XYZ file of C-alpha atoms in Angstrom:
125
model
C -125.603 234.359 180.864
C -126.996 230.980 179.958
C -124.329 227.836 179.469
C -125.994 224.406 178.335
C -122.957 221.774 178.285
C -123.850 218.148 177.046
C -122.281 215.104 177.453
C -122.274 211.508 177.387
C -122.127 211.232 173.739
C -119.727 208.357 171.870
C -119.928 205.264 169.689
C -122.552 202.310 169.958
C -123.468 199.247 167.751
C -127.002 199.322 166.587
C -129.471 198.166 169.306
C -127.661 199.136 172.077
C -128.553 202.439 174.846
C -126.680 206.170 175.121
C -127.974 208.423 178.060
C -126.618 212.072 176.830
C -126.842 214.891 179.679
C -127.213 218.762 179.429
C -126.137 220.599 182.448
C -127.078 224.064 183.062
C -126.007 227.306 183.971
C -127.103 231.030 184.508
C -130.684 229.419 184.516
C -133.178 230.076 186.788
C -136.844 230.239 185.439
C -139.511 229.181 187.084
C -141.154 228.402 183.421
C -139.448 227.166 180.721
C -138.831 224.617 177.915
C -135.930 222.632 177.210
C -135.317 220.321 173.952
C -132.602 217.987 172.433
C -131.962 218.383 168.577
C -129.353 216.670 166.238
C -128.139 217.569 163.075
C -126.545 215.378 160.554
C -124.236 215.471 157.975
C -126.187 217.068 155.364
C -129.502 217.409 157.125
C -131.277 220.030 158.500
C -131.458 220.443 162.597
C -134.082 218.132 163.614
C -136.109 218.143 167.513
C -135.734 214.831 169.027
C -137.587 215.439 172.654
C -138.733 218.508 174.834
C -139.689 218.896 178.492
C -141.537 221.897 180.224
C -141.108 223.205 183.471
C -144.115 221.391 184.572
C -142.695 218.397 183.354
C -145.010 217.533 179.633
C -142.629 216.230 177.483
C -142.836 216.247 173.302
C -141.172 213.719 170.975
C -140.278 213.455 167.083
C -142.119 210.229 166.106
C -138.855 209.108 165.167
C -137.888 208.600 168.499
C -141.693 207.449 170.607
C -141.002 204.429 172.247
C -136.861 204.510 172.047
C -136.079 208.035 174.158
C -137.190 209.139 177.196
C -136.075 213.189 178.384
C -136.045 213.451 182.143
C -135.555 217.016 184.776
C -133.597 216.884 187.622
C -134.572 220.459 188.902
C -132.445 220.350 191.897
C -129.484 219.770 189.668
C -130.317 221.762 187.050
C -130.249 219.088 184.441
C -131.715 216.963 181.843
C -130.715 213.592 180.352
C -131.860 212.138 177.009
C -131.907 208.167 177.589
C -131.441 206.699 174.078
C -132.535 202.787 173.536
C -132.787 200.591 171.017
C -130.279 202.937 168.948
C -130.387 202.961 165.139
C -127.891 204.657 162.378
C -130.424 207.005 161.566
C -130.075 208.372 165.368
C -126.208 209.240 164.447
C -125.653 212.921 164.480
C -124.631 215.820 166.912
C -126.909 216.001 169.314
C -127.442 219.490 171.050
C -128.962 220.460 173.978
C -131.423 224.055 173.791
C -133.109 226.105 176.391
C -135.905 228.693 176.276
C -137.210 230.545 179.134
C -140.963 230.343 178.334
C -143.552 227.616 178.025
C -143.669 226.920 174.383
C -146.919 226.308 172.280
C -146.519 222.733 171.169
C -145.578 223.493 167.712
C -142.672 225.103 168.832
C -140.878 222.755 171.074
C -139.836 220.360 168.687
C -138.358 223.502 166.550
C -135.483 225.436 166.807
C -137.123 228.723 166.051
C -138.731 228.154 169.891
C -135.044 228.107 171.487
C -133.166 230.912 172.527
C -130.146 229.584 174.234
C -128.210 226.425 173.220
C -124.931 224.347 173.502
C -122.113 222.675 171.442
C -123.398 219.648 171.282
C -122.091 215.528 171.798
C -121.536 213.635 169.147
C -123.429 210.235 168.949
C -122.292 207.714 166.137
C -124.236 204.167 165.864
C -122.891 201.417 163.565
C-alpha cells in the first residue's frame, strides 16, 4: 500500500521561495516516475514537474527556470523547490507516484499516475 504525504506548503508574498516535500511509503521500485500537480479553484489538475528513477526530470513551461524537483532515494523522498513565486502558482499542490518509467507525454499528466496524496496548500499574494 502506497502513502505519498506532502508538506511544506503555506503563504508567501509574490517573489519569494516555498520548498514543498512528498515523503513516501509502501514504495519500493526500482523504476518509476514521480510528479507534482496543483489544482486551482476552478481549474483543471495541471503537472508542474516530474522525475524518473534515473533521475530525467520534466517541467510545465510555466514553471522552467522557477522550480527545480529533486530525489533523495535513501529517504524515499522528493522536494519541489519553488522560486521566484507568482499568484498564478497558488493552488493545492499534490504529490503522485507511478511505478513505471513514463513516456514523456505522460509525466506531466495525471492519466500516467497511479498513486497520489492529499496535497499542501500553497497561497502567494
Amino acid at each position: 500500500h502506497v502513502q505519498l504525504v506532502e508538506s511544506g506548503g503555506g503563504s508567501v508574498q509574490a517573489g519569494g521561495s516555498l520548498r514543498l516535500s512528498c515523503a513516501a511509503s509502501g514504495f519500493t521500485y526500482s523504476r518509476y516516475c514521480m510528479g507534482w500537480f496543483r489544482q486551482a479553484p476552478g481549474k483543471e489538475r495541471e503537472g508542474v514537474a516530474a522525475i524518473e528513477s534515473d533521475g530525467s526530470t520534466s517541467y510545465a513551461d510555466s514553471v522552467k527556470g522557477r522550480f527545480i524537483i529533486t530525489k533523495d532515494n535513501a529517504k524515499n523522498t522528493i522536494t519541489l523547490q519553488m522560486n521566484n513565486l507568482k499568484p498564478e502558482d497558488s493552488g493545492v499542490y499534490l504529490c503522485a507516484a507511478d511505478r513505471r518509467l513514463l513516456q514523456p507525454r505522460l509525466r506531466l499528466s495525471e492519466l500516467g499516475y497511479k498513486d497520489w496524496g492529499e496535497g499542501t496548500q500553497v497561497t502567494v499574494s
